Amino acid sequence: MPVDRGAQRQDSVGRTRSLFLVCVLASLLVVTTPVAVLASVAHTALALGVGAVLAGSWWRTQAGRATPWPVDVLEGALLVVLVSLCPVPTSVLSVAFSSLWFRSMYGSTVRAFVRVGLVMVALSTGLLLWERLHPAGTSYDPAALFSGFPMLVLNVCVIRALLSGLRGRDEAARREAVVAVLGADLLSAADTARIHALAWSALEDLCATTPGLSLVVVASEGDALRPVRSCGPAVDVGSGAGPVGGVPAEGAVLVDGGGGWGCLRLPGFAGDAWLVVAGPRRAVEAGVDGARAVVHQVVLALRNAEARDALRAQARTDALTGLPNRAAFGEAVAAELADPHSVGCALLFVDLDGFKAVNDGMGHAAGDALLRTVAARLRHVLRDADVCARLGGDEFAVLLPATDAASAAAAGRRVVEALGAPVRIGGERARIGASVGVAHSSDGAGGTADALLRRADAAMYAAKAAGKGCVRTQPGGRPVVATA
């Protein structure tokens, strides 16, 4: 995958590579300048051509393009030419050292040491060629050249160690950035699905920042594991192994040869679920730490979401009966009226007859018990799609979606009949009734929720005036039914 040069400059590895590129280009300029000034025209042109090809190859590497093996051989051959052209062959050591610094920041460790061998061969071959091309009597110290060979090997070892440390620091910084971005995103996440989506996106980013790291969400099904989701290289999660067969302590890492795995218990799943972290040992250790930070953020966000949901439900629910309150009922009616696919709806305004006598005579606890019984009876006689709410005191309201006027009147009769049945409270028998007003969305003026509720309220008062225990529609009309 191509490297983003803009992103590369932002990390330690990219900055160090850029610095080494400057060093190797500067050393090349210092070595080729005397050749261009002192040598013949042919040698000058050849030296400048060698320098241009080497500089272009290094620049291509810095740009993030893959360097095939033949390029290393070509650079070695060009180094032979450069040594043979220089007035003092040992001066090419500066180019050799700086080129190995730069090149050792790319590719594998094996390839870095192969390059050292190529450079040594190139310097030795170039020295033999230099002796043939330069006149007799020109002196140089071959020991000065060969004595630098051990330092070439040592420098590659140091650069590879430096690269490993820089990569580790950059990966840690990227993991911290993933967690920081997740924390900021979770602040605006209001529901569980959104939180889980953000969490998985963060885990994918975490996996991408750590080479070799694999993450697998698994859930237990009896004695087996069922992979739910994964990212990174494929991981074999066998039944009876891993979290179910022998789970380590939370966040611990089990090592098997050069690799390992760890697991973290995941919240928000039905049953037992884990996040399995697998890969090379160093990747797993870093991955467990990063995944733990992600999981902790998610746990906190889920708790906050649950608290918000509870507060929202509490603000929309009548605490005594568990029914929706006036505000929630108004929203439901407004939504039904605004639905373009609605075929009409009706409202029942229910006021209890004789509740005050029970509440005053038997006490407020009995009155509360009676209201809870009324709520239960209303739920029993209404459809699942109907919305029943307590508006306050002994007043209830019912929204009947997709209902015509005749069906609404029939529902009102069922309510009057259900609430007229005797109620036993604390060993005593109580009897109340209900007056019901009906308003349909197709009747009267005004198409708002408040207007429809006012018409149903007016119809309820007409039912009260007609003798209570009956149903009235608005506008006007005779009682539909009356009970004793």
Coordinates of N, CA and C in Angstrom, one line a residue, residues 287-417:
G287 N -1.6 -4.3 21.8 CA -3.0 -4.4 21.4 C -3.9 -4.5 22.6
V288 N -3.5 -5.3 23.6 CA -4.3 -5.5 24.8 C -4.5 -4.2 25.5
D289 N -3.4 -3.5 25.7 CA -3.4 -2.2 26.3 C -4.4 -1.2 25.6
G290 N -4.2 -1.1 24.3 CA -5.1 -0.3 23.5 C -6.5 -0.7 23.5
A291 N -6.8 -2.0 23.4 CA -8.1 -2.5 23.4 C -8.8 -2.3 24.8
R292 N -8.0 -2.4 25.8 CA -8.5 -2.2 27.2 C -9.0 -0.7 27.3
A293 N -8.2 0.2 26.8 CA -8.6 1.6 26.8 C -9.9 1.8 26.0
V294 N -10.1 1.2 24.9 CA -11.3 1.3 24.1 C -12.5 0.7 24.8
V295 N -12.3 -0.5 25.4 CA -13.4 -1.1 26.1 C -13.8 -0.3 27.3
H296 N -12.9 0.3 28.0 CA -13.2 1.2 29.2 C -14.1 2.4 28.7
Q297 N -13.6 3.0 27.6 CA -14.4 4.1 27.1 C -15.8 3.7 26.7
V298 N -15.9 2.5 26.1 CA -17.3 2.0 25.7 C -18.1 1.7 26.9
V299 N -17.6 1.1 27.9 CA -18.3 0.8 29.1 C -18.9 2.1 29.7
L300 N -18.1 3.1 29.8 CA -18.5 4.4 30.3 C -19.6 5.0 29.5
A301 N -19.4 4.9 28.1 CA -20.4 5.5 27.2 C -21.8 4.8 27.3
L302 N -21.7 3.4 27.4 CA -22.9 2.6 27.6 C -23.7 3.0 28.9
R303 N -22.9 3.1 29.9 CA -23.6 3.5 31.2 C -24.2 4.9 31.1
N304 N -23.5 5.8 30.4 CA -24.1 7.1 30.3 C -25.4 7.1 29.4
A305 N -25.3 6.2 28.3 CA -26.5 6.1 27.5 C -27.6 5.5 28.2
E306 N -27.4 4.5 29.1 CA -28.4 3.9 29.8 C -29.0 4.9 30.8
A307 N -28.2 5.7 31.4 CA -28.7 6.7 32.3 C -29.5 7.8 31.6
R308 N -29.1 8.2 30.4 CA -29.9 9.1 29.6 C -31.2 8.5 29.2
D309 N -31.2 7.2 28.8 CA -32.4 6.6 28.4 C -33.4 6.5 29.6
A310 N -32.8 6.2 30.8 CA -33.7 6.1 32.0 C -34.3 7.4 32.3
L311 N -33.5 8.5 32.2 CA -34.0 9.8 32.5 C -35.1 10.2 31.5
R312 N -34.8 9.9 30.2 CA -35.7 10.2 29.1 C -37.1 9.5 29.3
A313 N -37.0 8.2 29.7 CA -38.2 7.4 29.9 C -38.9 7.9 31.2
Q314 N -38.1 8.3 32.2 CA -38.8 8.8 33.4 C -39.5 10.1 33.1
A315 N -38.9 10.9 32.3 CA -39.6 12.2 31.9 C -40.8 12.0 31.1
R316 N -41.0 10.9 30.5 CA -42.1 10.6 29.6 C -43.1 9.6 30.2
T317 N -42.9 9.2 31.4 CA -43.7 8.1 32.0 C -44.4 8.6 33.3
D318 N -45.6 8.2 33.5 CA -46.3 8.5 34.8 C -45.8 7.5 35.8
A319 N -45.2 8.0 36.9 CA -44.5 7.2 37.9 C -45.5 6.2 38.6
L320 N -46.7 6.6 38.7 CA -47.7 5.8 39.5 C -48.2 4.6 38.7
T321 N -48.6 4.8 37.4 CA -49.2 3.8 36.7 C -48.3 3.1 35.6
G322 N -47.2 3.8 35.3 CA -46.3 3.3 34.3 C -46.7 3.6 32.9
L323 N -47.9 4.3 32.7 CA -48.4 4.7 31.4 C -47.6 6.0 30.9
P324 N -47.6 6.3 29.6 CA -47.1 7.5 29.2 C -47.8 8.7 29.9
N325 N -47.0 9.8 30.0 CA -47.6 11.0 30.7 C -48.2 11.9 29.6
R326 N -48.6 13.1 30.0 CA -49.3 14.0 29.1 C -48.4 14.4 28.0
A327 N -47.1 14.7 28.3 CA -46.1 15.2 27.3 C -45.9 14.1 26.2
A328 N -45.7 12.8 26.7 CA -45.5 11.8 25.7 C -46.7 11.5 24.9
F329 N -47.9 11.6 25.5 CA -49.2 11.4 24.8 C -49.3 12.5 23.7
G330 N -49.1 13.7 24.0 CA -49.2 14.8 23.1 C -48.3 14.5 21.9
E331 N -47.0 14.0 22.1 CA -46.1 13.8 21.0 C -46.6 12.6 20.1
A332 N -47.2 11.6 20.8 CA -47.8 10.5 20.0 C -48.9 10.9 19.1
V333 N -49.8 11.8 19.7 CA -51.0 12.3 18.9 C -50.5 13.1 17.7
A334 N -49.5 14.0 18.0 CA -49.0 14.9 16.9 C -48.3 14.1 15.8
A335 N -47.6 13.0 16.2 CA -46.9 12.2 15.2 C -48.0 11.5 14.3
E336 N -49.1 11.0 15.0 CA -50.1 10.3 14.2 C -50.8 11.3 13.2
L337 N -51.1 12.5 13.7 CA -51.7 13.5 12.8 C -50.8 13.9 11.7
A338 N -49.5 13.9 11.9 CA -48.6 14.3 10.9 C -48.2 13.2 9.9
D339 N -48.6 12.0 10.2 CA -48.3 10.8 9.3 C -49.1 10.9 8.0
P340 N -48.4 11.1 6.9 CA -49.2 11.2 5.6 C -49.9 9.9 5.3
H341 N -49.5 8.8 5.9 CA -50.2 7.5 5.6 C -51.3 7.2 6.5
S342 N -51.6 8.1 7.5 CA -52.7 7.8 8.4 C -54.0 7.9 7.8
V343 N -54.9 7.0 8.1 CA -56.3 7.0 7.6 C -57.3 7.6 8.6
G344 N -56.8 8.2 9.6 CA -57.7 8.8 10.6 C -57.5 8.2 11.9
C345 N -57.6 9.0 13.0 CA -57.5 8.5 14.3 C -58.5 9.1 15.2
A346 N -58.7 8.5 16.4 CA -59.6 9.0 17.4 C -59.0 9.1 18.7
L347 N -59.6 10.0 19.6 CA -59.1 10.2 20.9 C -60.3 9.9 21.9
L348 N -59.9 9.2 23.0 CA -60.9 9.0 24.1 C -60.3 9.7 25.3
F349 N -61.2 10.6 25.8 CA -60.8 11.3 27.1 C -61.6 10.6 28.2
V350 N -60.9 10.0 29.1 CA -61.6 9.2 30.2 C -61.4 9.9 31.5
D351 N -62.5 10.2 32.2 CA -62.5 10.7 33.5 C -63.3 9.8 34.4
L352 N -62.7 9.5 35.6 CA -63.3 8.5 36.5 C -64.4 9.1 37.3
D353 N -65.5 8.4 37.4 CA -66.6 8.8 38.2 C -66.6 8.1 39.6
G354 N -66.6 8.9 40.7 CA -66.6 8.4 42.0 C -65.2 8.2 42.6
F355 N -64.2 8.6 41.9 CA -62.8 8.4 42.4 C -62.5 9.2 43.7
K356 N -63.0 10.4 43.7 CA -62.8 11.2 44.9 C -63.3 10.6 46.2
A357 N -64.5 10.0 46.1 CA -65.1 9.3 47.3 C -64.2 8.2 47.8
V358 N -63.6 7.4 46.8 CA -62.8 6.3 47.2 C -61.5 6.9 47.8
N359 N -60.9 7.9 47.2 CA -59.6 8.4 47.6 C -59.8 9.1 49.0
D360 N -60.9 9.8 49.3 CA -61.1 10.4 50.6 C -61.5 9.4 51.6
G361 N -62.3 8.5 51.2 CA -62.9 7.5 52.2 C -61.9 6.4 52.6
M362 N -61.1 5.9 51.7 CA -60.3 4.8 51.9 C -58.8 5.2 52.0
G363 N -58.5 6.4 51.7 CA -57.1 6.9 51.9 C -56.4 7.0 50.5
H364 N -55.3 7.7 50.5 CA -54.6 8.0 49.2 C -53.9 6.7 48.7
A365 N -53.5 5.8 49.6 CA -52.9 4.6 49.2 C -53.9 3.7 48.4
A366 N -55.1 3.7 48.9 CA -56.2 3.0 48.2 C -56.4 3.7 46.8
G367 N -56.4 5.0 46.8 CA -56.6 5.7 45.6 C -55.5 5.4 44.6
D368 N -54.3 5.3 45.0 CA -53.2 5.0 44.1 C -53.3 3.6 43.6
A369 N -53.7 2.6 44.4 CA -54.0 1.3 44.0 C -55.1 1.2 43.0
L370 N -56.1 2.0 43.2 CA -57.2 2.0 42.2 C -56.8 2.6 40.9
L371 N -55.9 3.6 40.9 CA -55.4 4.2 39.6 C -54.6 3.1 38.9
R372 N -53.8 2.4 39.6 CA -53.0 1.3 38.9 C -53.9 0.2 38.3
T373 N -55.0 -0.1 39.0 CA -55.9 -1.1 38.5 C -56.6 -0.5 37.2
V374 N -57.0 0.7 37.2 CA -57.6 1.4 36.1 C -56.6 1.3 34.9
A375 N -55.3 1.6 35.1 CA -54.4 1.5 34.0 C -54.3 0.1 33.5
A376 N -54.3 -0.9 34.3 CA -54.2 -2.3 33.9 C -55.4 -2.7 33.1
R377 N -56.6 -2.2 33.5 CA -57.8 -2.6 32.8 C -57.9 -1.9 31.4
L378 N -57.4 -0.7 31.3 CA -57.3 0.0 30.1 C -56.4 -0.7 29.1
R379 N -55.3 -1.2 29.6 CA -54.3 -1.9 28.7 C -55.0 -3.2 28.2
H380 N -55.8 -3.8 29.0 CA -56.4 -5.1 28.7 C -57.5 -5.0 27.6
V381 N -58.3 -3.9 27.6 CA -59.4 -3.8 26.6 C -58.9 -3.0 25.4
L382 N -57.7 -2.5 25.3 CA -57.3 -1.8 24.1 C -56.3 -2.6 23.3
R383 N -56.2 -2.2 22.0 CA -55.2 -2.9 21.1 C -53.8 -2.6 21.5
D384 N -52.9 -3.4 21.0 CA -51.5 -3.1 21.2 C -51.0 -1.8 20.5
A385 N -51.6 -1.5 19.4 CA -51.2 -0.2 18.7 C -51.8 1.0 19.4
D386 N -52.8 0.9 20.3 CA -53.4 2.0 20.9 C -52.4 2.6 22.0
V387 N -52.5 3.9 22.2 CA -51.6 4.5 23.2 C -52.5 5.0 24.3
C388 N -52.3 4.5 25.5 CA -53.1 4.9 26.7 C -52.2 5.7 27.6
A389 N -52.6 6.9 28.1 CA -51.8 7.7 29.0 C -52.6 8.2 30.2
R390 N -51.9 8.5 31.2 CA -52.5 9.2 32.4 C -52.2 10.7 32.3
L391 N -53.2 11.5 32.1 CA -52.9 13.0 32.0 C -52.7 13.7 33.3
G392 N -53.2 13.1 34.4 CA -53.0 13.7 35.7 C -54.3 13.4 36.5
G393 N -54.1 13.3 37.9 CA -55.3 13.1 38.7 C -56.0 11.8 38.3
D394 N -57.3 11.8 38.1 CA -58.1 10.7 37.6 C -58.5 10.8 36.2
E395 N -57.7 11.5 35.4 CA -57.9 11.7 34.0 C -57.0 10.8 33.1
F396 N -57.6 10.1 32.2 CA -56.8 9.3 31.3 C -57.2 9.6 29.8
A397 N -56.3 9.3 28.9 CA -56.6 9.5 27.5 C -56.1 8.3 26.7
V398 N -56.7 8.1 25.5 CA -56.4 7.0 24.7 C -56.3 7.5 23.2
L399 N -55.2 7.1 22.5 CA -55.1 7.4 21.1 C -55.4 6.1 20.4
L400 N -56.4 6.2 19.4 CA -56.7 5.0 18.6 C -56.3 5.3 17.2
P401 N -55.2 4.8 16.8 CA -54.8 5.0 15.4 C -55.6 4.2 14.4
A402 N -55.7 4.6 13.2 CA -56.4 3.9 12.1 C -57.8 3.4 12.6
T403 N -58.6 4.3 13.1 CA -59.9 4.0 13.7 C -60.9 5.0 13.2
D404 N -62.1 4.5 12.8 CA -63.1 5.4 12.3 C -64.0 5.7 13.6
A405 N -65.0 6.6 13.4 CA -65.8 7.1 14.5 C -66.6 6.0 15.1
A406 N -67.1 5.1 14.4 CA -67.9 4.0 15.0 C -67.1 3.1 15.8
S407 N -65.9 2.7 15.3 CA -65.0 1.9 16.1 C -64.5 2.6 17.4
A408 N -64.3 3.9 17.3 CA -63.9 4.7 18.5 C -65.0 4.6 19.5
A409 N -66.3 4.8 19.1 CA -67.4 4.7 20.1 C -67.4 3.3 20.7
A410 N -67.2 2.3 19.9 CA -67.2 0.9 20.5 C -66.1 0.7 21.5
A411 N -64.9 1.3 21.2 CA -63.8 1.3 22.2 C -64.2 2.0 23.4
G412 N -64.9 3.1 23.3 CA -65.3 3.9 24.5 C -66.3 3.0 25.3
R413 N -67.2 2.3 24.7 CA -68.1 1.4 25.4 C -67.3 0.3 26.2
R414 N -66.3 -0.2 25.6 CA -65.5 -1.2 26.3 C -64.8 -0.7 27.5
V415 N -64.3 0.6 27.4 CA -63.7 1.2 28.5 C -64.7 1.5 29.7
V416 N -65.8 2.0 29.3 CA -66.9 2.2 30.4 C -67.2 0.9 31.1
E417 N -67.4 -0.1 30.3 CA -67.8 -1.4 30.9 C -66.6 -2.0 31.8

